[in-house]
Each structure stands twice: as C-alpha cells, then as structure tokens.
PDB file of C-alpha atoms (C1' of nucleotides) in Angstrom:
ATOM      1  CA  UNK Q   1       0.000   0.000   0.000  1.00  0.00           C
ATOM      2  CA  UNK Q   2       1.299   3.602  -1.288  1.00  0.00           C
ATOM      3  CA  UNK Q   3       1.185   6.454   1.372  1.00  0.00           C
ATOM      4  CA  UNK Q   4      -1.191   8.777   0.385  1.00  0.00           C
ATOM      5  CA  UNK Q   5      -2.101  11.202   3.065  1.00  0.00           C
ATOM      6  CA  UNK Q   6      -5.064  12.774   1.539  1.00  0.00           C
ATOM      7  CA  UNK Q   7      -6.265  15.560   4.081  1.00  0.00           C
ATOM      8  CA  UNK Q   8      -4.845  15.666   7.247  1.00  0.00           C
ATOM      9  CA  UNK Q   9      -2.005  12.945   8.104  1.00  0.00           C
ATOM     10  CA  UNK Q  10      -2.681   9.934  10.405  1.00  0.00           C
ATOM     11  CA  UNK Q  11      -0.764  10.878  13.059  1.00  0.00           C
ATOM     12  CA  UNK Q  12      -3.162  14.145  13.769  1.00  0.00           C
ATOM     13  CA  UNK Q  13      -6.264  12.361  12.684  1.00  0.00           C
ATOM     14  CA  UNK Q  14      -5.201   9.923  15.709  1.00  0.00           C
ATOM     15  CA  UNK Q  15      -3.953  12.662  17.873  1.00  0.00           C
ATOM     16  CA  UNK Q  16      -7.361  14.102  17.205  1.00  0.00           C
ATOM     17  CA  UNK Q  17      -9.344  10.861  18.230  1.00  0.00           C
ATOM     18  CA  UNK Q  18      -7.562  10.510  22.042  1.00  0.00           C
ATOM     19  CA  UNK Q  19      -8.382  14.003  22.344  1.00  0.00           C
ATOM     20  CA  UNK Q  20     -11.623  13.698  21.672  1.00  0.00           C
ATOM     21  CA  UNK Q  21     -11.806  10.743  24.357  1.00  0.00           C
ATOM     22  CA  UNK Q  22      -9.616  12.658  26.886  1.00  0.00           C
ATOM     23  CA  UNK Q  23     -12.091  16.249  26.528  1.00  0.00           C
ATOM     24  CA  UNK Q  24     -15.126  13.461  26.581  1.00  0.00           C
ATOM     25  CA  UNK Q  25     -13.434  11.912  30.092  1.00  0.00           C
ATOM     26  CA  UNK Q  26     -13.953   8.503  28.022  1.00  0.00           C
ATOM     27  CA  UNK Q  27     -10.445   8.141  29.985  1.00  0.00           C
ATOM     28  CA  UNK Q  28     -10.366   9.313  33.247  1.00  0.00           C
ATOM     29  CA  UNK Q  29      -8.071  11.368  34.205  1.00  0.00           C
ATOM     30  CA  UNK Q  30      -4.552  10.066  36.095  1.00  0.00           C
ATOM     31  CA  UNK Q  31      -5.587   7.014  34.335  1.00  0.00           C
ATOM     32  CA  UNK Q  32      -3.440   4.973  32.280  1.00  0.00           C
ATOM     33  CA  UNK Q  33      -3.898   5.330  28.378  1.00  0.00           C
ATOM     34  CA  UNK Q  34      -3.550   2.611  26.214  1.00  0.00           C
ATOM     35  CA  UNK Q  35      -0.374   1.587  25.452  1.00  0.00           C
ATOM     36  CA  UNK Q  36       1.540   2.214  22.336  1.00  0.00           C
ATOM     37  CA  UNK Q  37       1.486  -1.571  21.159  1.00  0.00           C
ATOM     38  CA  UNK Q  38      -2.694  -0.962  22.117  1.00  0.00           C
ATOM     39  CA  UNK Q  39      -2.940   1.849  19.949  1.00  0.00           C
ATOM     40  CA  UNK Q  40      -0.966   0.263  17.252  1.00  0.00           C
ATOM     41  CA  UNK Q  41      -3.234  -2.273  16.782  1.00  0.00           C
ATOM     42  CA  UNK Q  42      -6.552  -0.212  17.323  1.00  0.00           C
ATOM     43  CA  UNK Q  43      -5.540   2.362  14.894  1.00  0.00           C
ATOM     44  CA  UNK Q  44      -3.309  -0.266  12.638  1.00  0.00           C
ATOM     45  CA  UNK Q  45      -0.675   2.609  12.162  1.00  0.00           C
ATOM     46  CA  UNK Q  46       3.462   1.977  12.945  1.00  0.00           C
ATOM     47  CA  UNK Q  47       4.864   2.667  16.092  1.00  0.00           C
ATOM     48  CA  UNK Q  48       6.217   6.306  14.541  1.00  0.00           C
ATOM     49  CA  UNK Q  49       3.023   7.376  14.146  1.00  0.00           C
ATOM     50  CA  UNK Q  50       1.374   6.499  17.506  1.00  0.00           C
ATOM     51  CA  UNK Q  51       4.524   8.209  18.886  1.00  0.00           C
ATOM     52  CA  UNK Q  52       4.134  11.106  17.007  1.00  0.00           C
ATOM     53  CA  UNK Q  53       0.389  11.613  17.801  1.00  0.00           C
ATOM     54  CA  UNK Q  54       0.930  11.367  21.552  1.00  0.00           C
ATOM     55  CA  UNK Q  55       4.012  13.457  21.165  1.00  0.00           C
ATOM     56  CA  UNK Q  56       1.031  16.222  20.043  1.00  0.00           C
ATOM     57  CA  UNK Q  57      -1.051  15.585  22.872  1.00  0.00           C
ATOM     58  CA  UNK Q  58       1.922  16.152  25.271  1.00  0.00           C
ATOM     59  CA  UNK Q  59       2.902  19.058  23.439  1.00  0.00           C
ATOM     60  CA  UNK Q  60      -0.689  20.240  24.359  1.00  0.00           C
ATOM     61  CA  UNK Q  61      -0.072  19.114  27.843  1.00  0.00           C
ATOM     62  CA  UNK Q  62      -2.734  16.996  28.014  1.00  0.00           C
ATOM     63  CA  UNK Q  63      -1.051  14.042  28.609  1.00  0.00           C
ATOM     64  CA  UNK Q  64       2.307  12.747  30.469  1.00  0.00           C
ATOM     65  CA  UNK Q  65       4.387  10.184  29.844  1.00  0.00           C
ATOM     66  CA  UNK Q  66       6.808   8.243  31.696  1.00  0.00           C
ATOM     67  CA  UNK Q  67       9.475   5.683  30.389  1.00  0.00           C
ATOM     68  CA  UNK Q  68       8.708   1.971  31.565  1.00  0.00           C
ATOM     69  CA  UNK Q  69       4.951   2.984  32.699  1.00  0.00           C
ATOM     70  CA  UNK Q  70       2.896   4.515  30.500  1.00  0.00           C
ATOM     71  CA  UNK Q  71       0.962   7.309  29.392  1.00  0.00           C
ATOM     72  CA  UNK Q  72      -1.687   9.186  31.827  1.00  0.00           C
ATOM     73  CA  UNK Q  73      -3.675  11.615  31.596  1.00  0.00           C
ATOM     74  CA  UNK Q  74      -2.810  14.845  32.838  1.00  0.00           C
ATOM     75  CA  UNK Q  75      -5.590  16.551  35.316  1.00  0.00           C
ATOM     76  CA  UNK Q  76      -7.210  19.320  33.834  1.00  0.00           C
ATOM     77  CA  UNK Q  77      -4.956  22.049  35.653  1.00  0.00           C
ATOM     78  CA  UNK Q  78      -5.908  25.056  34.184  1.00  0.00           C
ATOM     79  CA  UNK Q  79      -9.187  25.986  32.322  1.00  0.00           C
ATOM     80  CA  UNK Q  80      -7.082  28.394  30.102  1.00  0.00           C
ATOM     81  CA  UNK Q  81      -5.905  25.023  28.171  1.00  0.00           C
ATOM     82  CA  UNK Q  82      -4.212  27.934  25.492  1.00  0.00           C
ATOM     83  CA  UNK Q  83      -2.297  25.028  23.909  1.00  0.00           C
ATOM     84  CA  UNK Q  84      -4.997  23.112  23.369  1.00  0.00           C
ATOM     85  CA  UNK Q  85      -6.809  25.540  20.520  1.00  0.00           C
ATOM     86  CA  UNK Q  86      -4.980  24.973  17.123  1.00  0.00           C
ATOM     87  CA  UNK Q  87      -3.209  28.351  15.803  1.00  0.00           C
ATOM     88  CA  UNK Q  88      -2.239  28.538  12.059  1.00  0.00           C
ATOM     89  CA  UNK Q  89      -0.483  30.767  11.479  1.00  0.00           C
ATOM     90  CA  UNK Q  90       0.886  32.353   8.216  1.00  0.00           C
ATOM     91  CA  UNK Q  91       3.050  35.516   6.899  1.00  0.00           C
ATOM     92  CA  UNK Q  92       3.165  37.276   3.904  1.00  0.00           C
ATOM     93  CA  UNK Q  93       4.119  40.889   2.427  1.00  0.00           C
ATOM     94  CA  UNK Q  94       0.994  42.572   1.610  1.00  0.00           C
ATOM     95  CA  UNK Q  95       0.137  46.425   0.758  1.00  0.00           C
ATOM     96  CA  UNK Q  96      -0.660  48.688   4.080  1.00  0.00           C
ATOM     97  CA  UNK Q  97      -4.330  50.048   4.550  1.00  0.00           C
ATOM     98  CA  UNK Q  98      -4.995  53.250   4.983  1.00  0.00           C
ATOM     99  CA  UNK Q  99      -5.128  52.753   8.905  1.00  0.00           C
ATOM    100  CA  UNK Q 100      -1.704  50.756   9.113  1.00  0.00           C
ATOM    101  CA  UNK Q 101      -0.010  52.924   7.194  1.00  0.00           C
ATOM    102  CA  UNK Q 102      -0.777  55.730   9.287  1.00  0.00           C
ATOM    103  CA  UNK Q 103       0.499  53.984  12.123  1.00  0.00           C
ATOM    104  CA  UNK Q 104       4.044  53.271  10.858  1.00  0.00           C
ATOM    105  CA  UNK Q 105       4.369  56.513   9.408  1.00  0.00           C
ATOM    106  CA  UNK Q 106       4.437  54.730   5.698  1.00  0.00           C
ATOM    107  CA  UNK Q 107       2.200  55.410   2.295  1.00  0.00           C
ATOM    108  CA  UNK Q 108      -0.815  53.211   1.953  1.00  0.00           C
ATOM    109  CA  UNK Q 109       0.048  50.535  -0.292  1.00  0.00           C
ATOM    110  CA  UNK Q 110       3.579  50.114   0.693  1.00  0.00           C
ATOM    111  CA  UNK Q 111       4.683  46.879   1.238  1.00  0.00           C
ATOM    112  CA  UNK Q 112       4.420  45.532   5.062  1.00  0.00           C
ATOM    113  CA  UNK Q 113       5.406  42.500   6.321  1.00  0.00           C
ATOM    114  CA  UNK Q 114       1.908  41.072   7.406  1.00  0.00           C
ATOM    115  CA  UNK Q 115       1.216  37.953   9.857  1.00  0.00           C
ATOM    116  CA  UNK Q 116      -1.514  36.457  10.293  1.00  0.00           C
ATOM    117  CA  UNK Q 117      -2.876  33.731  13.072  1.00  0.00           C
ATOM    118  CA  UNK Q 118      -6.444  32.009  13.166  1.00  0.00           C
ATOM    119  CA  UNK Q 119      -7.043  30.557  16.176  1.00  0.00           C
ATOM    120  CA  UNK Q 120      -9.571  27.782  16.331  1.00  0.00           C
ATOM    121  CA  UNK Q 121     -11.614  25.570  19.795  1.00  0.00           C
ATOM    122  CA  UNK Q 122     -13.246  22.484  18.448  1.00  0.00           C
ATOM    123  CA  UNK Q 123     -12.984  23.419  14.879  1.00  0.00           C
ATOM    124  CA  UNK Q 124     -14.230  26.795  15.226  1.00  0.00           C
ATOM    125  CA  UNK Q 125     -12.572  30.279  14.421  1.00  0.00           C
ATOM    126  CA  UNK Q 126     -12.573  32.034  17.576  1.00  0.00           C
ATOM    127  CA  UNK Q 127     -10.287  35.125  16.812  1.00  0.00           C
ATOM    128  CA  UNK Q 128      -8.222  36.227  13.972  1.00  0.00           C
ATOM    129  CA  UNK Q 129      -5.383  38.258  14.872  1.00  0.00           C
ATOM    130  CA  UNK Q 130      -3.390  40.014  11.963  1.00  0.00           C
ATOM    131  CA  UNK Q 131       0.257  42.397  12.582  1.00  0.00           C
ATOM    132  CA  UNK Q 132       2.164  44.733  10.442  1.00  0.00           C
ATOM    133  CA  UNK Q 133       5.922  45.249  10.817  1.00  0.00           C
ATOM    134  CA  UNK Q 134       7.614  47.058   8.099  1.00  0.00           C
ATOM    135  CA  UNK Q 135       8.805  45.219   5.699  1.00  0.00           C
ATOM    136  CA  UNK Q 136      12.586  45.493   5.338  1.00  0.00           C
TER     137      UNK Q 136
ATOM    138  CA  UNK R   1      26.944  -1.566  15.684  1.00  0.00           C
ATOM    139  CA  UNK R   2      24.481  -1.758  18.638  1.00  0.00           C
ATOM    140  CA  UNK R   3      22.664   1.195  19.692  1.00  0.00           C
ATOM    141  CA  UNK R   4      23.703   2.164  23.008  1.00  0.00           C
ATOM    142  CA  UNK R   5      22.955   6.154  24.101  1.00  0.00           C
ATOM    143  CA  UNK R   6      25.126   6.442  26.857  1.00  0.00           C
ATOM    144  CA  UNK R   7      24.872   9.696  28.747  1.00  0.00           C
ATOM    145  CA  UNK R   8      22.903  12.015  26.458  1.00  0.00           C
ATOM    146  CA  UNK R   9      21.002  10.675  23.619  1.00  0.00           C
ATOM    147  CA  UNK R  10      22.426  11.472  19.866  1.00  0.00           C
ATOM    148  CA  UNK R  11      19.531  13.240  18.619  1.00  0.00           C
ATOM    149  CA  UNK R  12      20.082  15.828  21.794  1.00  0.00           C
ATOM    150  CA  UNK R  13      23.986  15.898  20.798  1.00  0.00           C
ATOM    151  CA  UNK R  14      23.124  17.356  17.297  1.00  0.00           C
ATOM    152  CA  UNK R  15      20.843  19.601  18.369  1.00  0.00           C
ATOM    153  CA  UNK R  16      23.079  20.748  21.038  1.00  0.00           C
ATOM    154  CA  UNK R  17      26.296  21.223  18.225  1.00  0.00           C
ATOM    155  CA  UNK R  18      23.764  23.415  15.870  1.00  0.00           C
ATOM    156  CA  UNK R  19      22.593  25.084  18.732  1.00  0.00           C
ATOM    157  CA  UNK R  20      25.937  26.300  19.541  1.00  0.00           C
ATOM    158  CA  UNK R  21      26.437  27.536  15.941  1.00  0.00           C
ATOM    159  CA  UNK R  22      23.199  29.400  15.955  1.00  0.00           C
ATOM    160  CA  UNK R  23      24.194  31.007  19.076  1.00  0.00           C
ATOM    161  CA  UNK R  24      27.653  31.874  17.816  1.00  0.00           C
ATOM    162  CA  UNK R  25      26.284  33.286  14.657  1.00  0.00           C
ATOM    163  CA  UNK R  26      28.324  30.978  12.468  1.00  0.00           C
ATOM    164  CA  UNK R  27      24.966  30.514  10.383  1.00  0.00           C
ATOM    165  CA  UNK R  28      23.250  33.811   9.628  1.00  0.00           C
ATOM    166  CA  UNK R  29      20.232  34.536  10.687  1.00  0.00           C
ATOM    167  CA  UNK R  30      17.572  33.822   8.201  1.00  0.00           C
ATOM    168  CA  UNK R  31      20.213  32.271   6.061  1.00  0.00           C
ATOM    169  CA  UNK R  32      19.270  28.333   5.742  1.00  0.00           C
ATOM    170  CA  UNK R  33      20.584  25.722   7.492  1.00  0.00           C
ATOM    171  CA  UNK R  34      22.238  22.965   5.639  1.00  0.00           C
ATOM    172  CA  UNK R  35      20.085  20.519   4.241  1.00  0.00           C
ATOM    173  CA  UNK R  36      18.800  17.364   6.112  1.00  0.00           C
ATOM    174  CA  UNK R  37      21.089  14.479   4.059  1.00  0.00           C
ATOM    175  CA  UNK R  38      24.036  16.902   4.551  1.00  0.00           C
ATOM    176  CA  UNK R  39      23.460  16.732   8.192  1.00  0.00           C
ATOM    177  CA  UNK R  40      22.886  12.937   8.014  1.00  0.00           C
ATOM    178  CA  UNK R  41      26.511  12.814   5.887  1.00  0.00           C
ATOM    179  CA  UNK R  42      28.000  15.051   8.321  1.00  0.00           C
ATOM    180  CA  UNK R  43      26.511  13.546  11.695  1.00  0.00           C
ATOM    181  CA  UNK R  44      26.633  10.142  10.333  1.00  0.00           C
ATOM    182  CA  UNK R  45      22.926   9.530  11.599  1.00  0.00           C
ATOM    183  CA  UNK R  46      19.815   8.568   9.951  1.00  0.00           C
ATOM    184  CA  UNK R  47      17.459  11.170   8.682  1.00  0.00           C
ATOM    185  CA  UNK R  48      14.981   9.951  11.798  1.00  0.00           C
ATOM    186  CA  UNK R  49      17.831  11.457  14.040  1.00  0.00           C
ATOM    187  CA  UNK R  50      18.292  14.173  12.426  1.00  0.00           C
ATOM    188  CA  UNK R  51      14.867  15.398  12.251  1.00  0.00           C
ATOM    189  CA  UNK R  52      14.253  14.890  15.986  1.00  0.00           C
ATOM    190  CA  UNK R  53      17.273  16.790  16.518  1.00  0.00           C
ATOM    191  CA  UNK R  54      15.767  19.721  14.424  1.00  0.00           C
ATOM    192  CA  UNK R  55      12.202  19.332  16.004  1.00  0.00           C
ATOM    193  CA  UNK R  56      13.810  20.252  19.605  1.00  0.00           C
ATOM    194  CA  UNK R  57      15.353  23.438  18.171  1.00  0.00           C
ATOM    195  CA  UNK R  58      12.064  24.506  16.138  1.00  0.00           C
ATOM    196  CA  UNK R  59      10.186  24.177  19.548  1.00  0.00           C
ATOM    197  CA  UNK R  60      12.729  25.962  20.940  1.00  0.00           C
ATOM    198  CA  UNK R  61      11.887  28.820  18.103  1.00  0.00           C
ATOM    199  CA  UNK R  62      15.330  28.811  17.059  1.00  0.00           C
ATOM    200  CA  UNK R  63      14.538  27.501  12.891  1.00  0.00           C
ATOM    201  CA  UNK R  64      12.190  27.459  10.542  1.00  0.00           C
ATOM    202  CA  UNK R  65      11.578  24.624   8.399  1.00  0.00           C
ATOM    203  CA  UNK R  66       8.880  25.653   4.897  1.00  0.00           C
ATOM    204  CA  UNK R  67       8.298  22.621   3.052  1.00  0.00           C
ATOM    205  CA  UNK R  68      10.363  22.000  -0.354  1.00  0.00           C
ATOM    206  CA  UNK R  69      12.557  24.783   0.678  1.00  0.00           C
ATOM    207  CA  UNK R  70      14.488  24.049   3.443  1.00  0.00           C
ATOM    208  CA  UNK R  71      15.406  25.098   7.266  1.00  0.00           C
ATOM    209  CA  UNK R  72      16.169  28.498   7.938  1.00  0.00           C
ATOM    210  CA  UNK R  73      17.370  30.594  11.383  1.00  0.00           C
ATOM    211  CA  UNK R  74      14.874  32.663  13.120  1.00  0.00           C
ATOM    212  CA  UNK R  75      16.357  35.773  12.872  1.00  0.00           C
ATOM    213  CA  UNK R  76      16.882  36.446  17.160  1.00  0.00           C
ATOM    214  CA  UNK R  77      13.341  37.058  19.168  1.00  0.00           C
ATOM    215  CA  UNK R  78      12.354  39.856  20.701  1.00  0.00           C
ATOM    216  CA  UNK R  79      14.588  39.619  24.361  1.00  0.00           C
ATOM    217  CA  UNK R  80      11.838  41.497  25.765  1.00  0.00           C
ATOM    218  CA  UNK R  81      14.451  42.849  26.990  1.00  0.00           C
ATOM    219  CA  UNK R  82      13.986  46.402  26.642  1.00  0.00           C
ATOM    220  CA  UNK R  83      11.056  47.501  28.826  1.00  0.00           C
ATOM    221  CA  UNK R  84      11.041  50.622  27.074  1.00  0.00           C
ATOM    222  CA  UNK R  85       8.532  48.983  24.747  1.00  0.00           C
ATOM    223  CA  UNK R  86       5.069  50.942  25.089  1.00  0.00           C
ATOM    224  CA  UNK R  87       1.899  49.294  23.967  1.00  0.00           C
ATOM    225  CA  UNK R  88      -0.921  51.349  23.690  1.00  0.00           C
ATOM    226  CA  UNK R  89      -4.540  49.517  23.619  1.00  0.00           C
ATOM    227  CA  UNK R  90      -8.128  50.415  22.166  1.00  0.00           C
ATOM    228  CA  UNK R  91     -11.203  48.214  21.196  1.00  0.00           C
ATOM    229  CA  UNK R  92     -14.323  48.921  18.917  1.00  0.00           C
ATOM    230  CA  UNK R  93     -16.565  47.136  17.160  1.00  0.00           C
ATOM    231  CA  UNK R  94     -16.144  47.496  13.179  1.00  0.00           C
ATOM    232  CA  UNK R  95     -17.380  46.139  10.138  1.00  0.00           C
ATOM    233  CA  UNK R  96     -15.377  43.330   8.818  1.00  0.00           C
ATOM    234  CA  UNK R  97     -13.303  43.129   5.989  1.00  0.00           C
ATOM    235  CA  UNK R  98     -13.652  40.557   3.285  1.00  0.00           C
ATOM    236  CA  UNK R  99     -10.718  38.332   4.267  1.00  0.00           C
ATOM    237  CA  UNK R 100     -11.973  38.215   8.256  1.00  0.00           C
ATOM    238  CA  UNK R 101     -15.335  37.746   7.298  1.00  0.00           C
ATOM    239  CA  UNK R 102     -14.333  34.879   5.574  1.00  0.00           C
ATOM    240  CA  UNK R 103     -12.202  33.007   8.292  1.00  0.00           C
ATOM    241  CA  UNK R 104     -15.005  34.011  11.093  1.00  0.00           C
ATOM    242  CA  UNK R 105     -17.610  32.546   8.921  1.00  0.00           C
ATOM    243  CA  UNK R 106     -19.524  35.454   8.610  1.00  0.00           C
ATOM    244  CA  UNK R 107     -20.803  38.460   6.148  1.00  0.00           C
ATOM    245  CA  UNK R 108     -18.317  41.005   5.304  1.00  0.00           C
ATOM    246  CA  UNK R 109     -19.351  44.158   6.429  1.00  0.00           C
ATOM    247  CA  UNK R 110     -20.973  42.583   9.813  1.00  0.00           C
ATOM    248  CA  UNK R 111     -20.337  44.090  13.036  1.00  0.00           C
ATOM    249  CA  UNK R 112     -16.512  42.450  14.805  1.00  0.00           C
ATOM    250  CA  UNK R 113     -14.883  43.282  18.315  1.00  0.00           C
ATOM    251  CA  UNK R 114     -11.937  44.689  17.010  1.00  0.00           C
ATOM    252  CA  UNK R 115      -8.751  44.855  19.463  1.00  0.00           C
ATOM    253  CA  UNK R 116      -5.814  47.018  17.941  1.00  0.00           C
ATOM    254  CA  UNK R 117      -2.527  47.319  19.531  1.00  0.00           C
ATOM    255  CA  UNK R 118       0.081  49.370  19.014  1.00  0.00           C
ATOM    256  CA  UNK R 119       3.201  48.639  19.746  1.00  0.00           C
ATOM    257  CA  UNK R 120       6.078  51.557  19.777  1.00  0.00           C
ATOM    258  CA  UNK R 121       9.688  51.931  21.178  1.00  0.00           C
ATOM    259  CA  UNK R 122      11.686  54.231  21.804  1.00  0.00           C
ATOM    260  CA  UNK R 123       8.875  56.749  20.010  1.00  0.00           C
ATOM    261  CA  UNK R 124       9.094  54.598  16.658  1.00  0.00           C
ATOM    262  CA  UNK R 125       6.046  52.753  15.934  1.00  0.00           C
ATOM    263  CA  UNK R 126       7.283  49.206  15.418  1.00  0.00           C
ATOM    264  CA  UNK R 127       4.172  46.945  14.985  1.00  0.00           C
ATOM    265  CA  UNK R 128       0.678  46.915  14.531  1.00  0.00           C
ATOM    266  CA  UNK R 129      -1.370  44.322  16.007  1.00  0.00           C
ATOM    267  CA  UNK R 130      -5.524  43.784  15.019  1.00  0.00           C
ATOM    268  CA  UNK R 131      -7.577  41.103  16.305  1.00  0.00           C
ATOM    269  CA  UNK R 132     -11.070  40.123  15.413  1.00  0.00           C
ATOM    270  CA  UNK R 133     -13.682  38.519  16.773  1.00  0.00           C
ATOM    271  CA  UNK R 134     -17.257  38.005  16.321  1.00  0.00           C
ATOM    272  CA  UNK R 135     -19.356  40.750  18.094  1.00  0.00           C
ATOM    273  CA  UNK R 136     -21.983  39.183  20.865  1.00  0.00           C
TER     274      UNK R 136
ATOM    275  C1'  DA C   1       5.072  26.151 -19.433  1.00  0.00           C
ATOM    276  C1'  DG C   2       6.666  21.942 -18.161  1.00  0.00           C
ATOM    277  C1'  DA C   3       9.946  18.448 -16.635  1.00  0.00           C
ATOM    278  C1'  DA C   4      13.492  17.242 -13.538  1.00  0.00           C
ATOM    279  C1'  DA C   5      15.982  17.725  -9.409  1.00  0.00           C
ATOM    280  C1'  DT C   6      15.987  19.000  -4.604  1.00  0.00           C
ATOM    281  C1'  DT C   7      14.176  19.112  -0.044  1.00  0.00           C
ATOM    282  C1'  DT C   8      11.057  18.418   3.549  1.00  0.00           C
ATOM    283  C1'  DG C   9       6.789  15.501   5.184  1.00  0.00           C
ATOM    284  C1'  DT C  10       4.645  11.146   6.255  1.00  0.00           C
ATOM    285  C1'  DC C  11       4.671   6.193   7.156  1.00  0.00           C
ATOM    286  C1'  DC C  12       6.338   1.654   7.736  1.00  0.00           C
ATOM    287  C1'  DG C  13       9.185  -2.284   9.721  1.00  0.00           C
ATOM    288  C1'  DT C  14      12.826  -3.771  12.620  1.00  0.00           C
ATOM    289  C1'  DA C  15      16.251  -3.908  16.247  1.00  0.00           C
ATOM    290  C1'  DT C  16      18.090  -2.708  20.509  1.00  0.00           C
ATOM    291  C1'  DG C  17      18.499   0.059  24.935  1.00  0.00           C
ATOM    292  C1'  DT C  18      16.524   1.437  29.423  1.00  0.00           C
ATOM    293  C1'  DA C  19      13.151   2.021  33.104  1.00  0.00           C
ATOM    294  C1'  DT C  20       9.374   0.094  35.676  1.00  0.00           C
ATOM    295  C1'  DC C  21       6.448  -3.519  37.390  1.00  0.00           C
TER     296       DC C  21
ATOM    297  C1'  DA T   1      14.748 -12.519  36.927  1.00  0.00           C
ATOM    298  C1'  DG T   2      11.238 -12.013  33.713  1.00  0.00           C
ATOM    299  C1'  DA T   3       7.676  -9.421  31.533  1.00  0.00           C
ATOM    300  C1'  DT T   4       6.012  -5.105  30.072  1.00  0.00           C
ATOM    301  C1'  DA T   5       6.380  -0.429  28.223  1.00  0.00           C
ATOM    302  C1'  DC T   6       8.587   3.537  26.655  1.00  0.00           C
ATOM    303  C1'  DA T   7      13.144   5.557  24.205  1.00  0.00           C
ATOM    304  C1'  DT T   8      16.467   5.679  20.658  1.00  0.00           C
ATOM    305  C1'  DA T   9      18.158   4.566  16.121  1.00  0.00           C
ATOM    306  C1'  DC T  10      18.417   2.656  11.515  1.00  0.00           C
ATOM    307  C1'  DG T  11      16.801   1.973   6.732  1.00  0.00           C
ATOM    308  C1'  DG T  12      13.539   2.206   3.023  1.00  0.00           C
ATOM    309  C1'  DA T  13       9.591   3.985   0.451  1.00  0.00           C
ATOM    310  C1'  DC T  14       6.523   7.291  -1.322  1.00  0.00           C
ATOM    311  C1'  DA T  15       4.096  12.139  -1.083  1.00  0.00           C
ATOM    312  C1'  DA T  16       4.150  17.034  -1.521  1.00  0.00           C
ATOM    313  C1'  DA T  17       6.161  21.669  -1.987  1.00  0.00           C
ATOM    314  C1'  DT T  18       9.759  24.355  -3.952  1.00  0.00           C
ATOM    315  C1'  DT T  19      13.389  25.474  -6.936  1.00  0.00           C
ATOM    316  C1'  DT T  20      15.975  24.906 -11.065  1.00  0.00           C
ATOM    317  C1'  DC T  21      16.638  24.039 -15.763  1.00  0.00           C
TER     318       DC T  21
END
DNA sequence: AGAAATTTGTCCGTATGTATC
DNA sequence: AGATACATACGGACAAATTTC
C-alpha cells in the first residue's frame, strides 16, 4: 500500500481521536492510556506514528508520559488550556491600509510584512489576529 | 553496531552542536541551514535522528523549516528585553473586511470586536497588532 | 510552461536500549 | 529474573512543496 495522506495525516487524525476521548473523560483522568502496542493495533498505524500523535497531545499538555509505565492523563490544571486551541499561522508581504499605514508613518500601499494567526476551539474560528511590521 | 545512548542521547547531541552555531552566529540569521542528508553525511545519523534533533530546536523557536525549501534561522526574538517597549490599547466594534469575514464565517461588512494594539519603542512605531472577533 | 531535481513531510518495519512492574 | 512499556536509532519507500533548468 502507497502512502497517500489525503487531508490531514494519520498521526493528527489519531492525535485528534484521544483528544476527543480525553475532553469526553472517556479516559479518566490520572488514568493509564492505552499503550503504544494498544494503539498500534486499534488504529493499525506503525509505532512512529502512535509516537508522534501522543508526542502532540503532550505538546498540548494533556497528557504525560513516563518511560517503563505509560501514558496518563494529565488533570485538567488550568481551564485556560491555550495550547490546546490549534493556531495557524501564516506571513506574507501585503500592501498597508490606509489605517496601518498611518500607524508606521508609511504610504498606503507600501509593502508591510503582514502575519496572520487564526485561532480555532473544536474546529471553530474564535479570533483572527493580523500584525504589520515594516517590511525590510 | 548496537545502539547504546550512553549519557545524552544522539539526537540531543546534534541539536546541542547546531545550537551552539546558531548562538555563535556561524549561520546567519535567516540564512538556511544545511540541508537534512548533509546533516545525516555530516553527523553520520539517519534522517529519523536528524529530524528529531531539528524538532527540539524549532520548539525551541530557534529555525524554521517551509516545506520543499528548506530550514532556515529565526532571525533572534524579541529579548523582551527592553522595557522601554510601550503598547498602547483600544477596542471597537467594526465592520469586517472581506478576508476576516471569511475566516469568522460570517458576512463582510458585519459588526466584529476589534482589538488594535500598538506597539512603539523608543517613540518609533514598530508593529501593529488587530484582532477580530465576532461581536456578541 | 513543463519536466526534472531537490528538499522536507509522512509512514512503515525492525532492532536494541533502558526504566518500571 | 522475567515481563512489560517507553526511548532511541536505523533503513527504506513514497508524497508534496519548492526550486531549477
């Protein structure tokens, strides 16, 4: 079998399915996830993989892991879980409005270095947030 | 040959040597970073290695990595440092433009909660900072 | 414009080391 | 000591984005 990752890669797909279960307390919390053999076999994807989707979720600091026991997951310490809402993020030159260029004491339509982040909770936008530097 | 990490693991090694490089500006900022084989020639590890070793510095902020194109420096962050860094703060509600309209899933023109920052030191203006989200 | 080369991204399988139970 | 589980490392294959010719 080729590797075709249409959409979004197995390794996030995955990382999004224990999230779902950890946010819907199908796991309890301090509790023991499955292990990594487990999950191989549930989600029929290589070691890598697993590793890589759990090495998300503990990015996130949802989970913990320690070597020779397992995987638990982490109480839900703070309700600002800022890690846990997915930020893409993307720059680009573009021309200054009107308003921006006023504020860097530029002409509208010069170029400014523009960057852009669109930060999503359970799939949906929450905030756009957009900044203008100069552009060199 | 076995594969026995004594003391620190390899991956960590790597990342430490390029670290030092970055730090001692023997690779420009913004300048890119040799390619991923060349490392594996010049480390003499696999490309896994390699890549973990770069994933510790890009979560570290240090690099870059754009798809196709290669790994590049960060040029250095902002040491906020400087305290003399004044942001001043205001808030309205404004119609929104085509492009946030879009990515909030809403009519352009509707009513957003606008946030603008402006960020100035030492009496230059040096970024401009809008967020948008949708109005109650 | 299009084809080829380059470079990073994803995924797999295997083997071995190390910590915990 | 043995079994279990995570950590490190290798090698190969194909996908996707970018650059080069």
């Amino acid at each position: 079998m080729p590797t075709p990752h249409y959409g979004q890669p197995r390794y996030r797909v995955i990382a999004g399915e224990l999230r779902a279960r950890i946010d819907a307390c199908l796991i309890e919390s301090g509790s023991l996830l499955p292990t990594e053999g487990a999950l191989m076999a549930e989600f029929k994807a290589s070691r890598g993989t697993i590793r890589h989707a759990l090495a998300l979720l503990r990015d996130e600091g949802l989970i913990e892991t320690e070597h020779g026991r397992g995987t638990i997951v982490r109480p839900p310490q703070n309700l600002n879980r800022s890690a846990a809402s997915e930020m893409i993020r993307q720059s680009q030159k573009t021309p200054a409005t009107p308003t921006v260029a006023k504020l860097l004491e530029i002409k509208p339509g010069d170029l400014v270095e523009e960057e852009e982040i669109v930060v999503r909770q359970s799939g949906k936008v929450q905030k756009v947030i957009q900044s203008y530097r100069p552009a060199e």
